């Protein structure tokens, strides 16, 4: 077979169909209620995106960066689609099931926590993907700020973001 | 070329128009004497879209905070991206992401950042990652503060891709 007559098979091409983004530029300190999953928010904007996929078989790439503070105890985070958790650890007795853990840190630090995974869109109706967080005890935590947050240049304010990229099947 | 050397049927190119990457293997300790941000990575990309261009920025770095809290910020053409900058910090310093100190000073921490920059016109854009500690201190980059046979040196990576 000569090269001139050879026609390669058509490769399946996955194209970016849509891109959604939510950015949290504000900040808040918050005492999460023990044993309660709470929507992740900077006090003004919730880490939540509602959109309509063009095909149920399209793939969604979900990435996020959450900046939080928490003094010496851990927090947990999970990603949900229409109320159902998209990705979490296995069930094991009373263990908390989550997508990822937010690091336990000392003050005045802020820790960026990231996640990245893909799922099928699963619907062509309006759908909401959001982030929730949770802590094991009721101490103070913060979004985009440290617990110690007096007004000087040695204290920082950060941003948090979630992107959803929809790719054709 | 034999067919066995490539499986075309499994080749699924994404819609990436351009993709640039920079790997920084330089291990340094940057002393902070003032509120001066140290440029860790800087890389340019040419956006082809005439409007509403998007650039995906992926960062991976490794640092050793060694008892200090570190912060990184993402710049586009020398400035923080307005839509991705903390609001009204007063005298506080704005950053993109925090890297909190670990419990042990010899622990090196890997840190990632994902962001899609949007609303770009055609042209060339330069993205940079800078790093700063919360107090005057030395910031080890791609290495531990106190190096030994049991510590490691790593790389910092910035990936840019036009979507």
Short mmCIF file of C-alpha atoms in Angstrom, two decimals, chain B residues 5-163:
data_model
loop_
_atom_site.label_atom_id
_atom_site.label_comp_id
_atom_site.label_asym_id
_atom_site.label_seq_id
_atom_site.Cartn_x
_atom_site.Cartn_y
_atom_site.Cartn_z
CA UNK B 5 3.74 1.29 16.48
CA UNK B 6 0.64 3.45 16.72
CA UNK B 7 -2.97 2.78 17.51
CA UNK B 8 -4.82 5.42 15.54
CA UNK B 9 -8.26 4.25 16.59
CA UNK B 10 -7.49 5.19 20.19
CA UNK B 11 -6.09 8.59 19.29
CA UNK B 12 -8.51 11.20 20.49
CA UNK B 13 -7.10 14.69 20.15
CA UNK B 14 -8.67 17.30 22.37
CA UNK B 15 -9.67 20.67 21.08
CA UNK B 16 -6.52 22.32 22.26
CA UNK B 17 -5.38 25.02 19.86
CA UNK B 18 -2.07 25.68 21.55
CA UNK B 19 -0.25 24.30 24.52
CA UNK B 20 2.89 25.51 26.24
CA UNK B 21 4.69 24.12 29.21
CA UNK B 22 7.58 25.24 31.36
CA UNK B 23 9.34 23.02 33.83
CA UNK B 24 11.52 24.73 36.40
CA UNK B 25 14.16 22.46 37.86
CA UNK B 26 16.03 25.21 39.63
CA UNK B 27 16.23 24.74 43.37
CA UNK B 28 16.78 27.95 45.27
CA UNK B 29 16.15 29.56 48.60
CA UNK B 30 14.61 32.97 48.10
CA UNK B 31 15.12 35.32 51.02
CA UNK B 32 12.32 37.71 51.62
CA UNK B 33 13.62 41.06 52.79
CA UNK B 34 10.46 42.98 51.98
CA UNK B 35 7.06 42.33 50.44
CA UNK B 36 8.73 41.18 47.25
CA UNK B 37 7.19 38.33 45.32
CA UNK B 38 9.61 35.82 43.81
CA UNK B 39 8.83 34.76 40.26
CA UNK B 40 8.83 30.99 40.16
CA UNK B 41 7.47 30.34 36.68
CA UNK B 42 6.74 32.52 33.67
CA UNK B 43 5.48 31.30 30.30
CA UNK B 44 3.73 32.82 27.29
CA UNK B 45 0.99 31.48 25.06
CA UNK B 46 -0.51 32.76 21.82
CA UNK B 47 -4.30 32.88 21.85
CA UNK B 48 -5.84 32.39 18.42
CA UNK B 49 -9.47 33.03 19.24
CA UNK B 50 -10.53 36.51 18.10
CA UNK B 51 -12.73 36.97 21.14
CA UNK B 52 -13.81 35.07 24.24
CA UNK B 53 -10.57 33.11 24.19
CA UNK B 54 -9.89 30.74 27.06
CA UNK B 55 -6.58 29.64 28.51
CA UNK B 56 -6.38 26.77 30.95
CA UNK B 57 -3.64 27.26 33.53
CA UNK B 58 -2.40 24.28 35.51
CA UNK B 59 0.32 24.68 38.10
CA UNK B 60 2.23 22.13 40.15
CA UNK B 61 4.92 23.21 42.58
CA UNK B 62 6.72 21.78 45.57
CA UNK B 63 7.88 23.90 48.47
CA UNK B 64 8.99 23.42 52.04
CA UNK B 65 7.29 26.06 54.19
CA UNK B 66 9.43 25.09 57.20
CA UNK B 67 7.34 26.76 59.85
CA UNK B 68 6.05 29.57 57.68
CA UNK B 69 2.94 30.11 55.65
CA UNK B 70 3.48 30.60 51.93
CA UNK B 71 1.27 32.13 49.31
CA UNK B 72 1.29 32.07 45.53
CA UNK B 73 -0.32 34.40 43.06
CA UNK B 74 -1.10 34.05 39.37
CA UNK B 75 -0.27 36.95 37.09
CA UNK B 76 -1.25 37.65 33.50
CA UNK B 77 1.08 40.12 31.77
CA UNK B 78 2.44 41.27 35.10
CA UNK B 79 -0.82 41.86 36.95
CA UNK B 80 -3.21 39.76 38.96
CA UNK B 81 -6.26 38.81 36.91
CA UNK B 82 -9.04 41.11 38.07
CA UNK B 83 -11.74 38.47 37.97
CA UNK B 84 -9.51 36.15 39.98
CA UNK B 85 -8.32 38.49 42.72
CA UNK B 86 -9.55 38.77 46.27
CA UNK B 87 -11.92 41.63 46.93
CA UNK B 88 -11.22 44.58 49.24
CA UNK B 89 -8.45 43.23 51.46
CA UNK B 90 -7.61 46.72 52.83
CA UNK B 91 -4.00 46.52 54.04
CA UNK B 92 -3.96 42.75 53.67
CA UNK B 93 -2.09 41.17 50.79
CA UNK B 94 -3.98 39.56 47.94
CA UNK B 95 -2.88 36.15 46.79
CA UNK B 96 -4.29 33.41 44.62
CA UNK B 97 -3.68 30.45 46.89
CA UNK B 98 -2.27 29.64 50.30
CA UNK B 99 0.25 26.95 51.18
CA UNK B 100 -0.03 26.46 54.90
CA UNK B 101 2.85 25.32 57.03
CA UNK B 102 2.94 21.61 57.77
CA UNK B 103 3.36 20.18 61.21
CA UNK B 104 7.00 19.27 60.66
CA UNK B 105 9.60 21.58 59.20
CA UNK B 106 11.16 18.94 56.98
CA UNK B 107 7.95 18.11 55.20
CA UNK B 108 7.80 19.20 51.60
CA UNK B 109 4.42 20.00 50.19
CA UNK B 110 3.17 19.66 46.64
CA UNK B 111 0.62 22.20 45.58
CA UNK B 112 -1.58 22.42 42.51
CA UNK B 113 -3.69 25.17 40.98
CA UNK B 114 -6.30 24.91 38.25
CA UNK B 115 -7.83 27.94 36.59
CA UNK B 116 -9.42 28.81 33.25
CA UNK B 117 -8.76 32.41 32.19
CA UNK B 118 -11.60 33.72 30.02
CA UNK B 119 -12.62 36.63 27.82
CA UNK B 120 -9.31 36.86 25.99
CA UNK B 121 -8.74 38.47 22.61
CA UNK B 122 -6.26 37.14 20.07
CA UNK B 123 -2.69 37.81 21.09
CA UNK B 124 0.16 36.62 23.25
CA UNK B 125 -0.24 36.45 27.00
CA UNK B 126 2.38 35.76 29.64
CA UNK B 127 1.37 33.94 32.80
CA UNK B 128 3.57 33.90 35.86
CA UNK B 129 3.46 32.29 39.28
CA UNK B 130 5.03 34.16 42.16
CA UNK B 131 5.57 33.10 45.75
CA UNK B 132 5.85 34.96 49.06
CA UNK B 133 6.02 34.02 52.73
CA UNK B 134 3.85 35.65 55.35
CA UNK B 135 6.89 36.87 57.28
CA UNK B 136 10.48 37.68 56.47
CA UNK B 137 12.03 34.32 55.90
CA UNK B 138 13.67 32.06 53.40
CA UNK B 139 11.44 30.34 50.90
CA UNK B 140 12.85 27.04 49.65
CA UNK B 141 11.75 26.26 46.11
CA UNK B 142 11.99 22.77 44.67
CA UNK B 143 13.97 21.70 47.71
CA UNK B 144 13.82 21.34 51.49
CA UNK B 145 15.05 24.02 53.86
CA UNK B 146 17.63 21.71 55.37
CA UNK B 147 18.86 19.32 52.76
CA UNK B 148 20.14 15.83 53.36
CA UNK B 149 20.29 12.44 51.71
CA UNK B 150 16.72 11.83 52.84
CA UNK B 151 15.30 15.00 51.31
CA UNK B 152 14.41 15.50 47.69
CA UNK B 153 14.54 18.00 44.91
CA UNK B 154 11.58 18.31 42.63
CA UNK B 155 10.24 20.41 39.78
CA UNK B 156 7.70 23.15 39.30
CA UNK B 157 5.45 23.02 36.28
CA UNK B 158 3.16 25.47 34.51
CA UNK B 159 0.91 24.18 31.75
CA UNK B 160 -0.89 26.64 29.48
CA UNK B 161 -3.45 25.51 26.92
CA UNK B 162 -5.89 27.48 24.83
CA UNK B 163 -9.25 25.78 24.95
#
